XYZ file of C-alpha atoms in Angstrom:
459
model
C -16.633 19.282 1.097
C -19.334 16.745 1.731
C -23.076 16.729 2.070
C -24.958 14.152 4.100
C -28.421 13.483 2.691
C -30.955 11.370 4.524
C -34.141 10.133 2.913
C -37.149 10.997 5.060
C -39.442 8.038 5.636
C -42.851 8.000 7.333
C -43.317 5.317 9.948
C -46.726 3.903 8.950
C -46.731 0.915 11.285
C -49.783 1.292 13.475
C -50.843 4.525 11.777
C -54.551 5.214 12.218
C -55.074 7.388 9.180
C -52.934 5.892 6.455
C -54.039 6.695 2.918
C -52.580 5.141 -0.188
C -51.171 7.697 -2.629
C -53.361 8.519 -5.585
C -52.080 8.434 -9.148
C -50.903 11.781 -10.492
C -50.913 12.852 -14.131
C -47.685 14.835 -14.418
C -48.775 16.333 -17.739
C -51.987 17.821 -16.349
C -52.125 21.492 -15.332
C -51.857 22.297 -11.624
C -55.413 23.051 -10.583
C -54.446 25.264 -7.647
C -52.519 27.653 -9.873
C -55.461 28.153 -12.177
C -57.440 29.450 -9.201
C -54.710 31.727 -7.819
C -56.336 34.882 -9.184
C -54.414 37.180 -6.805
C -51.416 36.914 -9.134
C -53.422 38.649 -11.828
C -53.879 41.660 -9.565
C -50.240 41.936 -8.476
C -48.964 45.479 -8.857
C -45.471 46.422 -9.935
C -42.906 46.825 -7.169
C -42.681 50.282 -5.639
C -39.571 50.798 -3.544
C -39.210 53.599 -1.028
C -35.565 54.002 -0.074
C -34.474 55.518 3.240
C -34.268 59.303 3.373
C -30.589 60.228 3.563
C -29.542 63.499 5.190
C -26.042 64.827 4.527
C -23.900 67.312 6.415
C -20.288 67.950 7.394
C -18.702 68.333 10.791
C -16.690 71.412 11.715
C -13.581 69.418 10.857
C -14.962 68.827 7.348
C -15.851 65.138 7.799
C -18.782 64.196 5.508
C -21.697 62.483 7.254
C -24.623 60.487 5.859
C -27.490 60.006 8.314
C -30.752 58.050 8.208
C -33.244 58.472 11.017
C -35.030 55.283 12.093
C -37.356 55.226 15.081
C -38.567 51.620 15.182
C -35.805 50.527 17.580
C -33.892 52.461 20.286
C -30.583 51.727 18.574
C -27.851 53.743 16.862
C -25.293 52.357 14.383
C -22.190 54.383 13.551
C -19.448 53.657 11.013
C -16.338 55.826 11.024
C -14.380 54.970 7.900
C -10.916 56.039 6.828
C -9.190 55.739 3.465
C -6.592 53.656 5.247
C -6.687 49.969 4.410
C -3.845 47.507 4.053
C -3.034 49.030 0.665
C -1.356 51.794 2.729
C 0.943 49.430 4.657
C 3.835 49.994 2.281
C 3.722 53.762 2.752
C 4.650 53.266 6.428
C 7.293 50.603 5.909
C 8.428 48.830 2.762
C 6.966 45.326 2.833
C 5.298 46.213 6.154
C 2.346 43.991 5.401
C -0.129 43.801 8.255
C 0.407 47.257 9.798
C -3.164 48.449 9.161
C -4.606 45.180 10.461
C -2.499 45.291 13.634
C -3.474 48.928 14.191
C -7.153 47.961 13.970
C -6.638 45.069 16.374
C -4.917 47.228 18.965
C -7.410 50.084 18.892
C -9.681 47.725 20.851
C -6.993 46.909 23.414
C -6.694 49.952 25.618
C -6.399 53.723 25.609
C -4.418 56.259 27.605
C -7.259 56.401 30.134
C -8.132 52.680 30.255
C -5.846 49.676 30.063
C -6.919 46.623 28.053
C -8.918 44.980 30.856
C -10.631 48.206 31.909
C -11.508 49.057 28.315
C -13.013 45.610 27.753
C -15.025 45.866 30.983
C -16.373 49.272 29.972
C -17.559 47.920 26.609
C -19.179 44.866 28.195
C -20.831 46.896 30.966
C -22.518 49.148 28.406
C -23.575 46.150 26.291
C -22.379 47.828 23.099
C -20.718 46.512 19.954
C -17.502 48.442 19.396
C -14.770 47.287 17.063
C -12.331 48.132 14.305
C -11.088 46.305 11.232
C -8.886 46.925 8.218
C -9.572 45.843 4.639
C -7.622 46.535 1.465
C -9.251 49.927 0.826
C -10.712 51.012 4.122
C -10.281 51.120 7.873
C -13.567 50.940 9.822
C -14.374 51.766 13.437
C -17.960 50.715 14.147
C -20.326 51.239 17.067
C -23.778 49.917 17.912
C -25.420 51.214 21.067
C -28.785 51.908 22.621
C -29.787 55.445 21.727
C -30.443 56.826 25.211
C -27.814 59.177 26.658
C -26.994 56.773 29.492
C -25.568 54.285 26.977
C -24.740 56.326 23.882
C -22.658 59.111 25.411
C -20.167 56.854 27.236
C -20.105 54.580 24.167
C -19.057 57.480 21.953
C -16.433 58.440 24.524
C -14.935 54.952 24.257
C -15.041 55.205 20.482
C -13.140 58.498 20.482
C -10.591 57.085 22.928
C -10.002 54.179 20.548
C -9.248 56.397 17.585
C -7.502 59.322 19.284
C -5.712 57.835 22.307
C -4.697 54.201 21.685
C -1.811 52.923 23.801
C -0.296 50.279 21.498
C 1.115 48.509 24.554
C 4.369 46.659 23.779
C 3.411 43.508 25.689
C 0.002 43.359 24.018
C 1.642 43.878 20.625
C 4.026 40.968 21.239
C 1.097 38.756 22.241
C -0.898 39.783 19.154
C 2.018 38.980 16.868
C 2.436 35.531 18.421
C -1.256 34.752 18.043
C -1.347 36.032 14.472
C 1.657 33.930 13.515
C -0.134 30.827 14.811
C -3.146 31.784 12.712
C -1.003 32.301 9.623
C 0.575 28.876 10.129
C -2.893 27.327 10.388
C -3.901 29.205 7.249
C -1.364 27.094 5.355
C -3.668 24.122 5.997
C -6.620 25.850 4.314
C -6.637 25.387 0.517
C -9.089 28.265 0.044
C -6.783 30.710 1.821
C -3.733 29.502 -0.096
C -5.560 29.847 -3.404
C -6.809 33.348 -2.538
C -3.332 34.561 -1.592
C -1.823 33.110 -4.767
C -4.614 34.601 -6.905
C -4.102 38.117 -5.536
C -0.340 37.894 -5.938
C -0.600 36.693 -9.528
C -3.231 39.286 -10.438
C -1.681 42.315 -8.746
C 2.059 41.656 -8.745
C 3.719 44.618 -6.986
C 0.483 46.585 -6.510
C -0.613 47.300 -2.889
C -3.636 45.008 -3.330
C -1.348 42.003 -3.848
C -0.564 41.227 -0.205
C -3.008 39.797 2.357
C -4.433 42.392 4.754
C -3.430 40.416 7.850
C 0.195 40.282 6.767
C 2.521 37.344 6.155
C 4.706 35.020 8.203
C 7.681 37.133 7.154
C 6.187 40.596 7.748
C 4.259 40.201 11.013
C 7.364 39.644 13.216
C 8.819 42.942 11.922
C 5.834 45.114 12.930
C 6.861 47.722 15.505
C 4.912 49.996 17.842
C 6.199 53.122 16.115
C 4.808 51.889 12.793
C 1.345 51.629 14.337
C 1.687 55.141 15.751
C 2.831 56.435 12.351
C -0.095 54.727 10.614
C -2.602 56.158 13.076
C -1.134 59.684 12.852
C -0.979 59.602 9.050
C -4.303 58.018 8.140
C -6.772 58.129 11.055
C -7.379 61.838 10.566
C -10.338 64.079 9.787
C -9.274 64.822 6.208
C -9.296 61.098 5.514
C -12.566 60.199 7.262
C -16.277 59.744 6.573
C -19.186 58.834 8.861
C -22.368 56.832 8.364
C -25.032 57.007 11.062
C -28.391 55.233 11.323
C -30.797 55.103 14.219
C -33.170 56.659 16.690
C -31.785 60.208 16.611
C -32.982 63.571 15.422
C -30.885 65.480 12.922
C -29.777 67.837 15.711
C -28.676 64.898 17.845
C -26.913 63.283 14.884
C -24.932 66.465 14.208
C -23.846 66.702 17.841
C -22.880 63.035 17.866
C -20.771 63.471 14.730
C -18.993 66.436 16.332
C -18.309 64.403 19.478
C -16.815 61.581 17.409
C -14.533 63.789 15.311
C -13.586 66.571 17.711
C -10.339 64.900 18.802
C -9.246 63.803 15.349
C -6.168 65.507 13.958
C -6.857 67.537 10.827
C -4.283 65.662 8.724
C -4.355 65.210 4.969
C -6.373 62.998 2.660
C -4.621 59.854 1.485
C -3.069 59.942 -1.970
C -4.771 58.105 -4.821
C -3.770 54.473 -5.158
C -1.941 53.491 -8.356
C -3.872 51.577 -10.960
C -2.805 47.920 -11.287
C -1.360 46.757 -14.579
C -3.420 44.181 -16.516
C -1.825 40.809 -17.122
C -0.207 40.449 -20.535
C -0.850 36.707 -20.720
C -2.894 34.123 -18.869
C -1.387 32.144 -16.001
C -2.223 28.724 -14.598
C -0.893 28.264 -11.075
C -1.093 24.864 -9.395
C -0.388 24.532 -5.657
C -0.039 20.893 -4.538
C -2.142 20.151 -1.447
C -2.939 16.846 0.310
C -6.690 16.789 -0.179
C -9.315 14.951 -2.192
C -10.729 18.312 -3.305
C -9.238 20.968 -5.583
C -10.072 24.620 -4.974
C -10.248 26.635 -8.190
C -10.142 30.424 -8.474
C -10.042 32.104 -11.859
C -10.497 35.677 -12.910
C -8.889 38.911 -14.002
C -8.799 42.604 -13.239
C -12.269 44.068 -12.982
C -13.391 47.650 -12.546
C -12.936 50.377 -9.963
C -15.902 51.790 -8.040
C -18.013 53.867 -10.467
C -18.816 57.379 -9.239
C -20.600 58.952 -12.225
C -24.009 57.957 -13.672
C -22.655 56.626 -16.978
C -20.105 54.342 -15.351
C -22.634 53.239 -12.733
C -25.052 52.211 -15.467
C -22.292 50.255 -17.186
C -21.509 48.421 -13.961
C -25.208 47.648 -13.468
C -25.391 46.328 -17.030
C -22.477 44.042 -16.252
C -23.946 42.966 -12.914
C -27.163 41.809 -14.587
C -25.305 39.913 -17.307
C -22.991 38.352 -14.738
C -25.929 37.185 -12.620
C -27.177 35.288 -15.665
C -23.805 33.666 -16.233
C -22.258 33.312 -12.774
C -24.802 34.235 -10.115
C -25.147 32.102 -7.015
C -28.617 30.707 -7.713
C -29.568 27.612 -9.683
C -30.716 29.587 -12.721
C -27.186 30.815 -13.464
C -25.510 29.192 -16.425
C -22.375 28.083 -14.600
C -24.399 26.565 -11.767
C -26.715 24.801 -14.226
C -23.919 23.337 -16.323
C -21.116 22.664 -13.827
C -23.263 21.488 -10.897
C -26.578 20.253 -12.228
C -25.637 18.862 -15.637
C -22.064 17.675 -15.039
C -22.044 17.183 -11.261
C -18.525 18.580 -10.835
C -19.205 20.835 -7.845
C -21.746 21.729 -5.173
C -21.543 25.420 -5.994
C -19.871 27.830 -8.409
C -20.286 31.583 -8.709
C -18.438 34.692 -9.776
C -18.600 38.373 -8.952
C -16.961 41.746 -9.452
C -15.447 43.543 -6.451
C -14.935 47.189 -7.481
C -12.628 49.179 -5.192
C -10.753 52.506 -5.167
C -8.462 51.023 -7.803
C -9.482 48.212 -10.149
C -10.749 45.311 -8.078
C -10.826 41.650 -9.077
C -13.421 39.705 -11.013
C -13.303 36.165 -9.653
C -15.062 32.840 -10.196
C -14.559 30.122 -7.608
C -15.526 26.522 -6.897
C -14.220 23.254 -5.436
C -14.269 19.863 -7.108
C -12.777 16.358 -6.936
C -9.104 16.245 -7.869
C -9.707 13.950 -10.832
C -12.417 16.287 -12.177
C -10.530 19.577 -11.768
C -9.277 19.907 -15.353
C -12.625 18.938 -16.831
C -14.450 21.359 -14.523
C -12.133 24.229 -15.472
C -12.543 23.499 -19.182
C -16.315 23.257 -18.854
C -16.451 26.545 -16.932
C -14.359 28.322 -19.554
C -16.627 26.884 -22.250
C -19.687 28.400 -20.541
C -17.915 31.780 -20.289
C -16.815 31.636 -23.941
C -20.318 30.705 -25.070
C -21.848 33.560 -23.083
C -19.375 36.099 -24.460
C -19.855 34.830 -28.016
C -23.618 34.307 -28.135
C -24.821 36.533 -25.309
C -27.748 35.904 -23.005
C -31.443 35.641 -23.759
C -34.218 38.140 -23.182
C -35.917 35.739 -20.764
C -32.723 35.423 -18.714
C -32.355 39.210 -18.549
C -35.985 39.668 -17.518
C -35.827 37.016 -14.784
C -32.583 38.439 -13.389
C -33.833 42.023 -13.407
C -36.972 40.997 -11.544
C -34.907 39.082 -8.988
C -32.513 41.973 -8.373
C -35.300 44.525 -8.015
C -37.404 42.370 -5.721
C -34.472 41.517 -3.450
C -33.140 45.081 -3.357
C -35.297 46.273 -0.406
C -33.812 43.546 1.800
C -30.557 45.514 1.756
C -32.092 48.194 3.962
C -34.459 46.046 6.017
C -32.412 46.657 9.176
C -30.417 49.456 10.784
C -27.212 47.545 10.155
C -28.122 47.023 6.495
C -28.874 50.703 5.991
C -25.717 51.798 7.741
C -23.572 49.431 5.716
C -24.919 50.947 2.502
C -24.413 54.477 3.831
C -20.853 53.708 4.856
C -20.023 52.310 1.416
C -21.638 55.261 -0.367
C -19.914 57.876 1.778
C -16.512 56.189 1.563
C -16.622 56.017 -2.230
C -18.189 59.513 -2.426
C -21.362 58.335 -4.141
C -24.333 60.726 -4.283
C -27.268 60.073 -1.959
C -29.366 59.370 -5.082
C -27.341 56.183 -5.607
C -29.939 54.053 -3.817
C -32.951 55.878 -5.231
C -31.631 55.369 -8.774
C -30.818 51.668 -8.347
C -34.128 50.275 -9.595
C -34.057 52.709 -12.509
C -30.565 51.513 -13.440
C -31.846 47.929 -13.411
C -34.795 48.917 -15.608
C -32.412 50.580 -18.065
C -30.460 47.374 -18.654
C -31.061 46.035 -22.159
C -30.105 42.767 -23.771
C -27.428 44.446 -25.893
C -26.188 46.531 -22.965
C -25.642 43.506 -20.758
C -23.785 41.671 -23.508
C -21.601 44.647 -24.459
C -20.498 45.201 -20.873
C -19.784 41.514 -20.334
C -17.482 41.615 -23.356
C -15.967 44.862 -22.112
C -15.002 43.559 -18.675
C -14.325 39.883 -19.396
C -11.783 38.312 -21.705
C -11.826 34.607 -22.446
C -8.559 32.746 -22.365
């Protein structure tokens, strides 16, 4: 990684209004701030979260809906408990089945071949796609809200989910392209490190393998496996819907029925097993011809909290972690490893809670000859934080930052719908957003430190 910095210089040759700089007393107070009286009148933040309406379709699919009328747009997320963690249930070591299923949903239905399907999407000017992650399988739609656009868009969406063709020739082409991508991935140190990290952390757990599959597994993917995956997991009992846009509640209910009417009833996916914590630390080095070393370190984190007590504990941890490993320049790791020692351009860490225990991971890149020193310095910051805790000023600053930035999460239709989709998938109550600021306010100095010690282990 490199950064090119140029010093800006003013060309004063021939300037008509050149003024010599005046001397500045750096120790004097800033006069302008002493006159900024509006700060004294600033009121505390009052956040109004979107009003969430909940209902179920006739097939029993839970729906979260937010009506927004500012733009003539509708966003829809249809989510299934069907990520790559389910690949192994279709075929042992069948890594990449969920991802290939998602890819091919966009490549033709029984009514429209690949070219005709693509033309229909482009003619309507909609965004329609599908993707698979470790936990979830998402089919998403963005369309204008008038019937002329929305109704045919929903028809295409239902064709994707209910009537995909999984054409053999298209499948062969997809596999060839994916194999090229996986070969190229071997030239990316970040990808190699991420794959090795997940494998070391999760072992034989379904989260261990990459969602896109591997060079060994992709060639073995068969059409029947995609059909089996679709029939087993893309079903009403395994689905949830998030919907945001310029619709009435009556229209939203009809739209949800249209989307789910052709889904098979099916059964909900079984609970994923919990991964086993590591019994001892591991240090994995992957040689790579580069002047930079990519470092990932972490451990098992938490699963997605669904009750108020656990949610408060996760918020406590999130605040403490922002102090230690947040992405801004006030975070301790950024201050020490970047600013004070100059080992990296950026370092941060975060928790990724999922259906089962997700990872807690800290990552950065540094010069090869500084890698060991940077790792040791990072561990020293973590150890110091766990041993001595954080300060009241750090907690206050972080809480203010999190509360003030919170409304940006639902500043757009897409932002709102993303939050709704996450909440509905993990079966969180619709008070989850409304209670967020309160959870931040409830974080105490001792609470943040206790939860940091609970989730993180040094060494």
